[in-house]
Short mmCIF file of C-alpha atoms in Angstrom, two decimals:
data_model
loop_
_atom_site.label_atom_id
_atom_site.label_comp_id
_atom_site.label_asym_id
_atom_site.label_seq_id
_atom_site.Cartn_x
_atom_site.Cartn_y
_atom_site.Cartn_z
CA MET A 27 80.83 89.25 73.56
CA LYS A 28 77.42 90.87 74.10
CA ARG A 29 77.47 94.27 75.86
CA ILE A 30 74.62 95.47 78.07
CA ASN A 31 74.42 99.07 79.28
CA MET A 32 72.85 99.27 82.75
CA ILE A 33 70.72 102.25 81.80
CA ASP A 34 69.36 100.44 78.74
CA ALA A 35 68.50 97.53 81.05
CA GLY A 36 66.53 99.84 83.35
CA ILE A 37 69.19 99.94 86.08
CA LYS A 38 70.00 103.58 86.72
CA PRO A 39 72.68 104.97 89.04
CA ASP A 40 71.80 106.83 92.22
CA GLY A 41 69.30 104.18 93.22
CA CYS A 42 69.03 100.74 94.80
CA VAL A 43 69.92 98.09 92.23
CA SER A 44 70.40 94.83 94.17
CA GLU A 45 67.44 92.77 93.03
CA ARG A 46 67.34 94.06 89.45
CA LEU A 47 71.07 93.53 89.00
CA THR A 48 70.89 89.99 90.38
CA GLN A 49 68.05 89.21 87.98
CA LEU A 50 69.86 90.76 85.01
CA ILE A 51 72.98 88.69 85.70
CA SER A 52 70.88 85.55 86.00
CA ASP A 53 69.13 86.23 82.68
CA ALA A 54 72.08 87.59 80.69
CA GLY A 55 73.73 84.28 79.90
CA ASP A 56 77.43 83.74 79.25
CA ASP A 57 80.11 85.81 77.47
CA VAL A 58 78.50 89.11 78.46
CA GLU A 59 79.89 92.51 79.43
CA LEU A 60 77.77 94.60 81.79
CA TYR A 61 78.59 98.31 81.47
CA PHE A 62 77.98 100.63 84.45
CA PRO A 63 77.94 104.34 83.47
CA SER A 64 79.12 107.01 85.89
CA GLY A 65 77.14 107.26 89.12
CA SER A 66 76.46 105.51 92.43
CA TYR A 67 74.83 102.09 92.55
CA TYR A 68 73.40 101.28 95.96
CA ILE A 69 73.39 97.62 96.99
CA SER A 70 71.17 96.92 99.99
CA LYS A 71 71.54 93.15 99.76
CA PRO A 72 74.22 90.95 98.18
CA VAL A 73 74.20 90.64 94.40
CA ALA A 74 74.32 86.93 93.55
CA ILE A 75 76.50 85.91 90.60
CA GLU A 76 76.14 82.17 90.07
CA HIS A 77 76.93 79.67 87.30
CA ARG A 78 78.24 82.32 84.92
CA ARG A 79 80.92 81.86 82.25
CA GLY A 80 82.80 84.78 80.69
CA LEU A 81 81.02 87.56 82.61
CA THR A 82 82.68 90.98 82.82
CA LEU A 83 81.41 93.88 84.94
CA VAL A 84 82.88 97.21 83.78
CA GLY A 85 82.57 100.46 85.70
CA ASP A 86 83.04 103.85 84.02
CA ASN A 87 83.58 106.15 87.00
CA ALA A 88 80.97 104.02 88.75
CA THR A 89 80.70 103.64 92.52
CA ILE A 90 79.29 100.62 94.34
CA VAL A 91 77.77 101.53 97.73
CA THR A 92 76.92 98.86 100.30
CA HIS A 93 74.94 99.36 103.50
CA PHE A 94 76.72 99.64 106.84
CA THR A 95 75.13 100.58 110.15
CA PRO A 96 77.07 102.22 112.98
CA ASP A 97 74.34 101.76 115.57
CA GLY A 98 71.79 99.23 114.30
CA ASP A 99 71.77 95.46 114.09
CA PRO A 100 74.88 94.33 112.15
CA LYS A 101 72.62 91.82 110.40
CA GLU A 102 71.43 94.81 108.37
CA ASN A 103 74.89 95.06 106.77
CA ASN A 104 75.44 93.24 103.52
CA ASN A 105 78.08 91.77 101.26
CA GLY A 106 78.55 93.34 97.85
CA PHE A 107 78.85 90.43 95.42
CA ASN A 108 78.42 86.74 96.30
CA CYS A 109 79.99 84.75 93.47
CA ARG A 110 79.68 80.96 93.15
CA ASP A 111 80.51 78.48 90.40
CA CYS A 112 81.83 81.03 87.92
CA ARG A 113 84.59 80.88 85.30
CA GLY A 114 86.24 83.75 83.48
CA LEU A 115 84.73 86.37 85.82
CA THR A 116 86.10 89.94 85.73
CA PHE A 117 85.40 93.09 87.76
CA THR A 118 87.08 96.27 86.53
CA GLY A 119 86.81 100.03 86.96
CA PHE A 120 84.82 100.39 90.20
CA THR A 121 85.11 102.51 93.31
CA CYS A 122 83.53 100.87 96.36
CA THR A 123 82.39 102.40 99.63
CA THR A 124 79.71 102.23 102.32
CA ASP A 125 76.84 104.56 103.09
CA ASN A 126 78.13 105.20 106.63
CA PRO A 127 81.60 105.34 108.20
CA LEU A 128 83.20 102.10 109.42
CA GLY A 129 84.04 103.54 112.82
CA ALA A 130 84.65 106.73 114.75
CA GLU A 131 87.87 108.37 115.84
CA GLY A 132 89.00 111.17 118.04
CA ARG A 133 91.65 112.27 120.52
CA VAL A 134 92.10 111.59 124.21
CA VAL A 135 91.39 114.64 126.40
CA ALA A 136 91.61 113.06 129.87
CA VAL A 137 92.92 109.87 131.50
CA ASP A 138 92.06 108.50 134.96
CA ASN A 139 94.17 105.37 135.40
CA SER A 140 92.92 104.76 138.93
CA ALA A 141 89.31 104.68 137.71
CA HIS A 142 90.27 102.82 134.50
CA THR A 143 88.59 105.48 132.35
CA TYR A 144 89.62 107.94 129.70
CA ASP A 145 87.72 110.68 127.84
CA VAL A 146 87.75 111.23 124.09
CA LYS A 147 86.60 114.10 121.90
CA ILE A 148 85.17 112.35 118.84
CA ASP A 149 85.71 114.17 115.54
CA ASP A 150 82.70 116.25 114.57
CA LYS A 151 82.11 114.34 111.32
CA TYR A 152 80.97 111.25 113.25
CA GLN A 153 77.64 110.80 114.98
CA VAL A 154 77.70 110.31 118.76
CA THR A 155 74.40 109.14 120.21
CA GLY A 156 75.42 106.43 122.67
CA TRP A 157 73.90 103.73 120.46
CA GLU A 158 77.02 103.24 118.33
CA HIS A 159 78.50 99.79 118.83
CA PHE A 160 82.26 99.72 119.37
CA TRP A 161 83.43 96.22 118.41
CA GLY A 162 87.06 97.08 119.14
CA THR A 163 89.40 99.91 120.09
CA ASP A 164 92.75 100.82 118.51
CA THR A 165 95.14 103.66 119.26
CA PHE A 166 97.37 105.23 116.59
CA ASP A 167 100.55 107.26 116.43
CA GLU A 168 100.72 110.50 114.48
CA ASP A 169 101.77 108.66 111.30
CA GLY A 170 98.54 106.67 111.37
CA THR A 171 100.16 103.42 112.50
CA PRO A 172 98.24 101.36 115.10
CA ASP A 173 100.50 101.46 118.18
CA TYR A 174 98.68 98.98 120.48
CA VAL A 175 98.67 101.26 123.52
CA ILE A 176 95.05 100.13 123.52
CA GLU A 177 94.02 97.26 121.25
CA THR A 178 90.82 95.32 121.93
CA TYR A 179 88.57 92.74 120.35
CA ASP A 180 85.56 93.14 122.58
CA LYS A 181 83.00 90.59 123.67
CA ILE A 182 79.66 91.88 122.45
CA VAL A 183 76.71 92.10 124.85
CA THR A 184 73.26 92.44 123.27
CA GLU A 185 70.41 94.06 125.19
CA THR A 186 66.90 95.19 124.34
CA LEU A 187 66.35 98.70 125.66
CA THR A 188 63.90 101.52 125.03
CA GLY A 189 64.94 103.67 122.10
CA ASP A 190 64.68 107.43 121.79
CA ASP A 191 61.30 106.95 120.12
CA GLY A 192 59.97 104.94 123.06
CA LYS A 193 60.07 101.65 121.15
CA PRO A 194 62.16 98.56 121.99
CA ARG A 195 65.58 98.68 120.40
CA LYS A 196 68.60 96.39 120.44
CA LYS A 197 71.80 97.80 121.85
CA PHE A 198 75.16 96.17 121.13
CA THR A 199 77.96 96.90 123.57
CA GLY A 200 81.62 95.99 123.16
CA THR A 201 83.84 98.80 124.40
CA ARG A 202 81.88 100.34 127.28
CA TYR A 203 81.39 104.09 127.07
CA GLU A 204 78.98 106.87 127.98
CA VAL A 205 78.27 110.18 126.29
CA ILE A 206 79.33 113.03 128.60
CA GLY A 207 79.00 116.02 126.28
CA ASP A 208 78.88 117.19 122.68
CA HIS A 209 80.93 114.56 120.83
CA MET A 210 82.54 113.69 124.17
CA ILE A 211 82.61 110.14 125.51
CA ARG A 212 84.02 108.49 128.64
CA VAL A 213 85.37 104.99 128.04
CA HIS A 214 85.37 102.44 130.86
CA MET A 215 88.18 99.90 130.56
CA PRO A 216 88.56 96.58 132.40
CA GLU A 217 90.85 96.72 135.43
CA ARG A 218 93.53 94.64 133.69
CA PHE A 219 94.30 97.54 131.32
CA ASP A 220 97.17 99.83 132.18
CA LEU A 221 96.40 103.29 130.83
CA SER A 222 99.73 104.84 131.88
CA ARG A 223 100.98 104.92 128.27
CA LEU A 224 97.81 106.62 127.02
CA ASN A 225 98.57 110.30 126.54
CA ILE A 226 96.48 113.42 126.18
CA GLY A 227 96.07 113.93 122.44
CA HIS A 228 96.45 110.23 121.63
CA ARG A 229 94.50 109.20 118.52
CA VAL A 230 91.84 106.55 119.13
CA HIS A 231 89.66 104.67 116.67
CA TYR A 232 86.56 102.58 117.44
CA ARG A 233 85.56 99.93 114.91
CA TYR A 234 81.78 99.62 114.56
CA LEU A 235 82.29 96.03 113.40
CA ILE A 236 85.25 93.69 112.84
CA TYR A 237 84.13 90.51 111.12
CA GLY A 238 80.94 89.79 109.26
CA ASN A 239 80.73 91.25 105.76
CA THR A 240 82.77 90.95 102.59
CA LEU A 241 82.67 93.15 99.52
CA PHE A 242 83.65 90.40 97.04
CA SER A 243 82.99 86.78 98.06
CA PHE A 244 84.02 83.83 95.87
CA ALA A 245 83.42 80.09 96.17
CA ASP A 246 84.15 77.52 93.47
CA CYS A 247 85.19 80.34 91.12
CA HIS A 248 87.97 80.00 88.54
CA ASP A 249 90.03 82.35 86.36
CA VAL A 250 88.88 85.51 88.12
CA THR A 251 90.32 89.00 87.64
CA LEU A 252 89.77 92.12 89.76
CA ARG A 253 91.40 95.09 88.04
CA ASP A 254 91.37 98.84 88.70
CA ILE A 255 89.28 98.54 91.85
CA GLU A 256 89.41 101.31 94.47
CA ILE A 257 87.89 100.34 97.84
CA GLU A 258 87.53 103.34 100.12
CA ARG A 259 85.47 101.55 102.76
CA CYS A 260 84.43 97.94 103.30
CA ALA A 261 82.68 96.68 106.40
CA SER A 262 85.03 93.80 107.14
CA MET A 263 87.09 92.23 104.31
CA GLY A 264 87.64 93.36 100.75
CA ALA A 265 87.68 89.91 99.16
CA VAL A 266 87.27 86.37 100.50
CA ILE A 267 88.14 83.34 98.37
CA SER A 268 86.84 79.95 99.49
CA PRO A 269 87.30 76.42 98.13
CA ARG A 270 87.19 75.15 95.51
CA SER A 271 88.44 78.16 93.60
CA SER A 272 91.49 78.58 91.36
CA ASN A 273 93.55 81.18 89.49
CA PHE A 274 92.94 84.73 90.73
CA VAL A 275 94.49 87.99 89.52
CA PHE A 276 94.38 91.24 91.52
CA ASP A 277 95.77 94.10 89.41
CA ASN A 278 95.62 97.65 90.75
CA PHE A 279 93.24 96.39 93.43
CA ASN A 280 93.46 99.02 96.16
CA ILE A 281 92.00 99.28 99.65
CA ARG A 282 92.73 102.64 101.23
CA PRO A 283 90.74 105.56 102.67
CA ARG A 284 89.49 108.19 100.27
CA GLU A 285 92.17 110.82 99.89
CA GLY A 286 91.61 113.64 102.34
CA SER A 287 89.03 111.75 104.40
CA GLY A 288 91.33 111.37 107.40
CA GLU A 289 89.72 108.02 108.19
CA LEU A 290 92.01 105.61 110.02
CA TYR A 291 90.57 102.39 108.59
CA ALA A 292 89.49 101.53 105.06
CA ALA A 293 88.61 97.96 106.08
CA ASN A 294 87.81 96.68 109.54
CA ALA A 295 89.53 93.34 108.89
CA ASP A 296 91.64 91.75 106.12
CA GLY A 297 92.10 93.12 102.65
CA ILE A 298 92.14 89.73 100.89
CA HIS A 299 91.52 86.50 102.81
CA ILE A 300 91.99 83.17 101.04
CA VAL A 301 90.84 79.92 102.66
CA GLY A 302 91.94 77.42 100.02
CA LEU A 303 92.98 78.33 96.48
CA ALA A 304 94.23 76.06 93.70
CA GLY A 305 96.35 77.09 90.74
CA SER A 306 97.83 80.55 91.19
CA LEU A 307 97.43 83.90 92.89
CA ILE A 308 98.83 86.95 91.08
CA MET A 309 98.85 90.35 92.78
CA LYS A 310 100.43 93.34 91.08
CA ASN A 311 100.29 97.12 91.43
CA CYS A 312 98.03 96.88 94.50
CA LYS A 313 98.00 99.36 97.37
CA PHE A 314 96.65 98.75 100.87
CA ALA A 315 96.51 101.33 103.65
CA GLN A 316 94.86 101.58 107.06
CA LEU A 317 93.51 98.03 107.39
CA GLY A 318 92.23 96.40 110.56
CA ASP A 319 94.04 93.14 109.79
CA ASP A 320 96.36 91.55 107.21
CA ALA A 321 96.40 93.00 103.71
CA LEU A 322 96.63 89.41 102.46
CA ASN A 323 96.26 86.08 104.24
CA ILE A 324 96.51 83.06 101.96
CA HIS A 325 96.13 79.70 103.64
CA ASN A 326 94.53 76.28 103.59
CA GLN A 327 92.47 75.04 106.53
CA ALA A 328 94.34 72.53 108.69
CA GLY A 329 92.58 69.32 109.55
CA GLU A 330 93.29 67.02 112.47
CA ILE A 331 92.65 63.28 112.39
CA SER A 332 90.30 62.52 115.29
CA ALA A 333 89.53 58.86 114.50
CA LEU A 334 91.13 56.16 112.34
CA VAL A 335 90.01 52.68 111.29
CA SER A 336 92.59 50.89 109.15
CA GLY A 337 91.72 48.35 106.48
CA GLU A 338 93.76 46.19 104.14
CA LYS A 339 94.14 48.80 101.36
CA THR A 340 92.06 51.70 102.60
CA ALA A 341 91.34 53.43 105.87
CA GLN A 342 88.51 55.51 107.27
CA ILE A 343 89.28 58.73 109.10
CA ASP A 344 87.31 61.42 110.85
CA ILE A 345 88.64 64.96 110.48
CA ILE A 346 88.13 68.03 112.65
CA SER A 347 89.60 71.51 112.80
CA ARG A 348 90.15 73.65 115.86
CA LEU A 349 90.32 77.22 117.08
CA ASN A 350 92.29 77.86 120.27
CA LEU A 351 91.63 81.37 121.55
CA GLY A 352 91.97 82.73 125.06
CA GLY A 353 93.02 79.37 126.45
CA GLU A 354 89.84 77.72 125.17
CA SER A 355 89.99 75.06 122.44
CA LYS A 356 86.96 74.73 120.20
CA VAL A 357 86.27 72.21 117.47
CA ARG A 358 85.06 74.10 114.44
CA GLU A 359 83.43 73.15 111.19
CA LEU A 360 85.53 72.28 108.18
CA VAL A 361 85.10 74.66 105.26
CA TYR A 362 82.85 73.66 102.39
CA GLY A 363 84.97 71.91 99.78
CA PHE A 364 87.66 70.94 102.29
CA ALA A 365 88.22 67.66 100.43
CA ALA A 366 86.96 65.73 97.41
CA ALA A 367 87.62 62.38 95.80
CA GLY A 368 91.05 62.36 94.18
CA ASP A 369 92.59 65.01 96.43
CA ARG A 370 96.05 64.25 97.79
CA PHE A 371 96.74 65.18 101.43
CA ARG A 372 99.99 65.69 103.31
CA VAL A 373 100.31 64.39 106.85
CA TYR A 374 102.33 66.28 109.47
CA GLU A 375 103.41 65.30 112.96
CA LYS A 376 101.61 67.84 115.13
CA ASP A 377 104.39 68.74 117.55
CA SER A 378 107.20 69.06 114.99
CA PHE A 379 105.22 70.07 111.86
CA ILE A 380 107.48 67.75 109.85
CA LYS A 381 105.82 65.87 107.00
CA LYS A 382 105.49 62.17 107.86
CA GLY A 383 103.18 60.76 105.19
CA GLY A 384 100.34 61.26 102.77
CA PHE A 385 97.19 59.74 101.36
CA GLU A 386 94.60 60.07 98.60
CA VAL A 387 90.90 60.64 99.20
CA VAL A 388 88.51 58.01 97.85
CA SER A 389 85.39 59.70 99.19
CA TYR A 390 84.61 62.55 101.56
CA GLU A 391 81.49 63.85 103.30
CA SER A 392 81.12 66.13 106.32
CA GLY A 393 84.44 65.37 107.98
CA HIS A 394 84.47 61.64 107.22
CA ALA A 395 86.84 60.30 104.56
CA VAL A 396 87.82 57.00 103.03
CA ILE A 397 91.49 57.11 102.02
CA GLU A 398 93.93 54.96 100.05
CA ASN A 399 97.48 55.01 98.63
CA ILE A 400 98.77 55.72 102.11
CA GLU A 401 102.44 56.68 102.39
CA GLY A 402 104.39 56.80 105.63
CA SER A 403 102.30 56.73 108.79
CA VAL A 404 98.87 58.17 109.53
CA GLU A 405 97.77 58.42 113.16
CA VAL A 406 95.11 60.04 115.33
CA GLY A 407 96.24 63.57 116.22
CA ASP A 408 98.15 64.13 112.98
CA ILE A 409 97.70 67.40 111.08
CA ILE A 410 96.67 67.16 107.42
CA ALA A 411 96.72 69.63 104.53
CA ASN A 412 95.12 69.34 101.10
CA GLU A 413 97.80 69.62 98.38
CA THR A 414 95.17 71.03 96.00
CA PHE A 415 95.20 74.33 97.89
CA PHE A 416 98.91 75.15 97.80
CA ALA A 417 98.48 77.83 95.13
CA SER A 418 101.58 79.47 93.69
CA VAL A 419 101.87 83.14 94.67
CA GLN A 420 103.33 86.00 92.60
CA ILE A 421 103.23 89.44 94.25
CA GLU A 422 104.90 92.36 92.50
CA ASN A 423 104.97 96.14 92.93
CA CYS A 424 102.49 96.23 95.80
CA GLU A 425 102.44 98.51 98.83
CA VAL A 426 101.09 98.13 102.37
CA ARG A 427 100.95 101.04 104.83
CA ASN A 428 99.76 101.51 108.41
CA THR A 429 98.08 98.18 108.95
CA ARG A 430 97.18 96.80 112.39
CA ALA A 431 98.52 93.30 111.67
CA ARG A 432 100.83 91.85 109.01
CA GLY A 433 101.27 93.05 105.46
CA PHE A 434 101.16 89.63 103.79
CA LEU A 435 100.66 86.38 105.72
CA LEU A 436 101.85 83.66 103.35
CA GLN A 437 101.04 79.97 103.87
CA SER A 438 101.63 78.24 100.55
CA GLU A 439 104.41 77.15 98.17
CA ASN A 440 106.25 78.51 95.12
CA MET A 441 105.89 82.11 96.25
CA THR A 442 107.61 85.28 95.03
CA VAL A 443 107.32 88.72 96.62
CA LYS A 444 109.14 91.26 94.46
CA ASP A 445 109.59 95.05 94.48
CA CYS A 446 107.02 95.67 97.22
CA ARG A 447 106.96 98.36 99.92
CA PHE A 448 105.91 98.05 103.55
CA TYR A 449 105.60 101.02 105.91
CA GLY A 450 104.08 101.52 109.34
CA MET A 451 103.21 97.90 110.12
CA SER A 452 102.28 97.11 113.71
CA LEU A 453 103.45 93.52 113.13
CA PRO A 454 105.80 92.01 110.49
CA GLY A 455 105.58 93.27 106.95
CA LEU A 456 105.84 89.66 105.77
CA LEU A 457 105.01 86.59 107.85
CA VAL A 458 105.60 83.16 106.35
CA ALA A 459 104.10 80.74 108.85
CA PRO A 460 101.45 78.06 109.26
CA ASP A 461 99.72 77.75 112.62
CA VAL A 462 98.14 74.85 114.53
CA ILE A 463 98.57 76.46 117.93
CA VAL A 464 95.69 78.92 117.54
CA TRP A 465 94.24 79.28 114.04
CA TYR A 466 94.70 75.88 112.36
CA GLU A 467 95.97 77.30 109.10
CA VAL A 468 98.45 75.64 106.73
CA GLY A 469 100.76 75.15 105.16
CA PRO A 470 104.48 75.17 105.54
CA SER A 471 106.24 76.97 102.71
CA ALA A 472 108.64 75.78 100.02
CA ASN A 473 110.45 77.64 97.24
CA THR A 474 109.92 81.19 98.49
CA LEU A 475 111.72 84.26 97.09
CA ILE A 476 111.57 87.72 98.70
CA THR A 477 113.53 90.25 96.68
CA GLY A 478 113.77 93.96 95.90
CA CYS A 479 111.41 94.99 98.71
CA GLU A 480 111.57 97.97 101.08
CA PHE A 481 110.65 97.65 104.75
CA GLU A 482 110.38 100.70 107.00
CA LYS A 483 108.88 101.01 110.48
CA CYS A 484 107.67 97.39 110.56
CA ALA A 485 106.92 95.22 113.61
CA ILE A 486 106.93 98.31 115.80
CA VAL A 487 104.78 96.88 118.63
CA SER A 488 106.37 93.44 118.88
CA ASN A 489 109.81 91.93 119.22
CA ASP A 490 109.40 90.47 115.74
CA ALA A 491 111.21 91.16 112.50
CA ALA A 492 110.10 92.93 109.35
CA ILE A 493 110.32 89.51 107.64
CA MET A 494 109.35 86.61 109.92
CA VAL A 495 109.55 82.96 108.90
CA ARG A 496 108.49 80.48 111.57
CA ALA A 497 106.12 77.59 112.31
CA ALA A 498 103.35 79.50 114.10
CA HIS A 499 101.84 82.95 113.79
CA ASP A 500 103.05 84.21 117.16
CA GLY A 501 106.26 83.94 119.16
CA ARG A 502 105.69 80.30 120.06
CA GLY A 503 106.64 79.25 116.53
CA GLU A 504 110.44 79.40 116.77
CA GLY A 505 111.02 76.09 118.58
CA TYR A 506 110.13 73.80 115.68
CA PRO A 507 112.97 71.91 113.93
CA ALA A 508 114.57 72.73 110.60
CA GLY A 509 112.61 71.40 107.66
CA VAL A 510 109.16 72.81 108.38
CA HIS A 511 109.93 75.33 105.62
CA ARG A 512 112.20 74.58 102.66
CA ASN A 513 114.13 76.58 100.08
CA LEU A 514 113.90 80.22 101.18
CA THR A 515 115.75 83.11 99.52
CA ILE A 516 115.75 86.66 100.90
CA SER A 517 117.87 88.91 98.70
CA GLY A 518 118.29 92.53 97.68
CA ASN A 519 115.85 94.03 100.20
CA SER A 520 116.29 97.16 102.32
CA PHE A 521 115.30 97.72 105.96
CA ARG A 522 114.93 100.90 108.02
CA ALA A 523 113.68 101.51 111.57
CA CYS A 524 112.15 98.07 112.06
CA GLY A 525 111.32 96.20 115.27
CA GLY A 526 113.32 93.46 116.98
CA SER A 527 115.31 92.67 113.84
CA ALA A 528 115.07 93.00 110.09
CA ILE A 529 114.95 89.29 109.23
CA CYS A 530 114.14 86.35 111.48
CA VAL A 531 114.02 82.83 110.03
CA SER A 532 113.38 79.65 111.98
CA SER A 533 112.61 76.00 111.25
CA THR A 534 113.85 76.24 107.66
CA ASP A 535 116.11 74.05 105.56
CA ASN A 536 118.11 75.62 102.71
CA VAL A 537 118.20 79.33 103.52
CA VAL A 538 119.85 81.97 101.32
CA ILE A 539 120.13 85.53 102.70
CA THR A 540 122.24 87.78 100.49
CA GLY A 541 122.64 91.39 99.41
CA ASN A 542 120.17 92.91 101.87
CA ARG A 543 120.77 96.44 103.17
CA PHE A 544 120.17 97.55 106.75
CA ASP A 545 120.29 100.89 108.56
CA SER A 546 122.16 99.23 111.43
CA ARG A 547 125.68 97.81 111.53
CA ASP A 548 124.67 95.39 114.29
CA THR A 549 124.62 92.26 112.13
CA ASP A 550 123.36 90.03 114.94
CA SER A 551 120.25 92.15 115.38
CA ASN A 552 119.70 92.54 111.66
CA VAL A 553 119.35 88.81 110.97
CA ARG A 554 118.29 86.08 113.40
CA LEU A 555 118.41 82.41 112.42
CA VAL A 556 116.90 79.76 114.72
CA ASN A 557 116.84 76.02 114.02
CA CYS A 558 117.86 76.43 110.39
CA SER A 559 120.09 74.23 108.23
CA ASN A 560 122.06 74.60 104.99
CA ILE A 561 122.54 78.36 105.23
CA VAL A 562 124.15 80.73 102.72
CA ARG A 563 124.48 84.27 104.04
CA SER A 564 126.16 87.55 103.14
CA ASP A 565 124.97 90.91 104.46
CA ALA A 566 125.41 94.52 103.44
CA CYS A 567 125.04 97.41 105.86
CA THR A 568 124.44 101.11 105.44
CA ASP A 569 124.59 104.03 107.84
#
């Protein structure tokens, strides 16, 4: 393997390297190691890595810095690395951060519930000009766990105003606030918010952005490894994997604030978000702390059959996907690579989520497919899932702390979560659930083992369990029949100070729950089973 030192290639640390690095990668060929000596490498636009085979990027105390604006147009922000059509790609030995903080935080100094306002003293290390855009608000307890006393995803209003220099400037407003003094702001909340639980001294964080930028983006990439990566800040998500990718390893891949920084978020959204992966996902020795959403969400996009024309041996179908938020249902675009000739799809009855058939794709283009080898029944309104993207999942010796959503949201098959630790989760530490009520994500699980894990202070803001298995992401997912999920084992785990219960399983056939330890002797509250069949259960309790 050829080795190229960045300095020898004219790419020096402590400077902007985006265009030169993209060109070097394009020219370097295959089976190459790119060595980054100690220093900071500033990326002002995404580095494109395309059509490479056997490329390794090695950092030696090297830091990757991406641009993030707290008060300008979010279009100025950028991804780190956009990877497409690569095989045998490795990133190792990098620290990653942004040039500006991801948000601002402070403490409540006054509350006026009748006026729907509260005042906050923002920490001195953050700028306060009135131009900062607050995409969302989150409150935290003293442990650093989001407590949902206030939790908003704000609708953004864009205006063109006159800037401090007298020139036109765009202003982005989500959470409404005004500057009332040195690092003092007054926040104006909608009337529907009850501020009675907001206390003087309460910790508040304002995210400058939620969705929009990814540090590592992959599409049609195979046999990829990210090892010894320390992400101290990333604008939105740490890594996004899109179809048609396969076989990813995350080893000592960490997303957490720099030690001593006191920052309440290291990522404004998910740690790792997977929208269709073939083969396998391996995660080991990873640590996630202070994330704005799930540490891991692995899923496959759900399709819905919107039209069907049957033939003698084949049929033609039109496929859509949906997003149902705030009572509004929207048809949304299918992801690139959603289907290809030769893919096998499963067909589910929408209301029960029970598999009712299957088919093979002859051809596919832009939501229109010709299908054959049809099994069972296929009807308009059915939910479909591509079998290609049910990657096996192996997660071992990982830790998630103080995350606003779930630890791991698992929507695949042949999954093992072993010797992991979950602390300070607003929602469940583990959620095993597809969803076609809101998000249109699949699929139902099979052959899942959760063992040797520790759960403490999980699901603290909901009536959920530390481990939730159901047929939708929220509380509406417990009414589905047994058989949505199959072959689940939860054994040898420990639970302390969790929410509504330690374990809640619904809609599952063949459930084994044994040897788990709880800090409560109330067995009924420790384990809840709803619409399950073929159950083997034995519990252990501790004081």
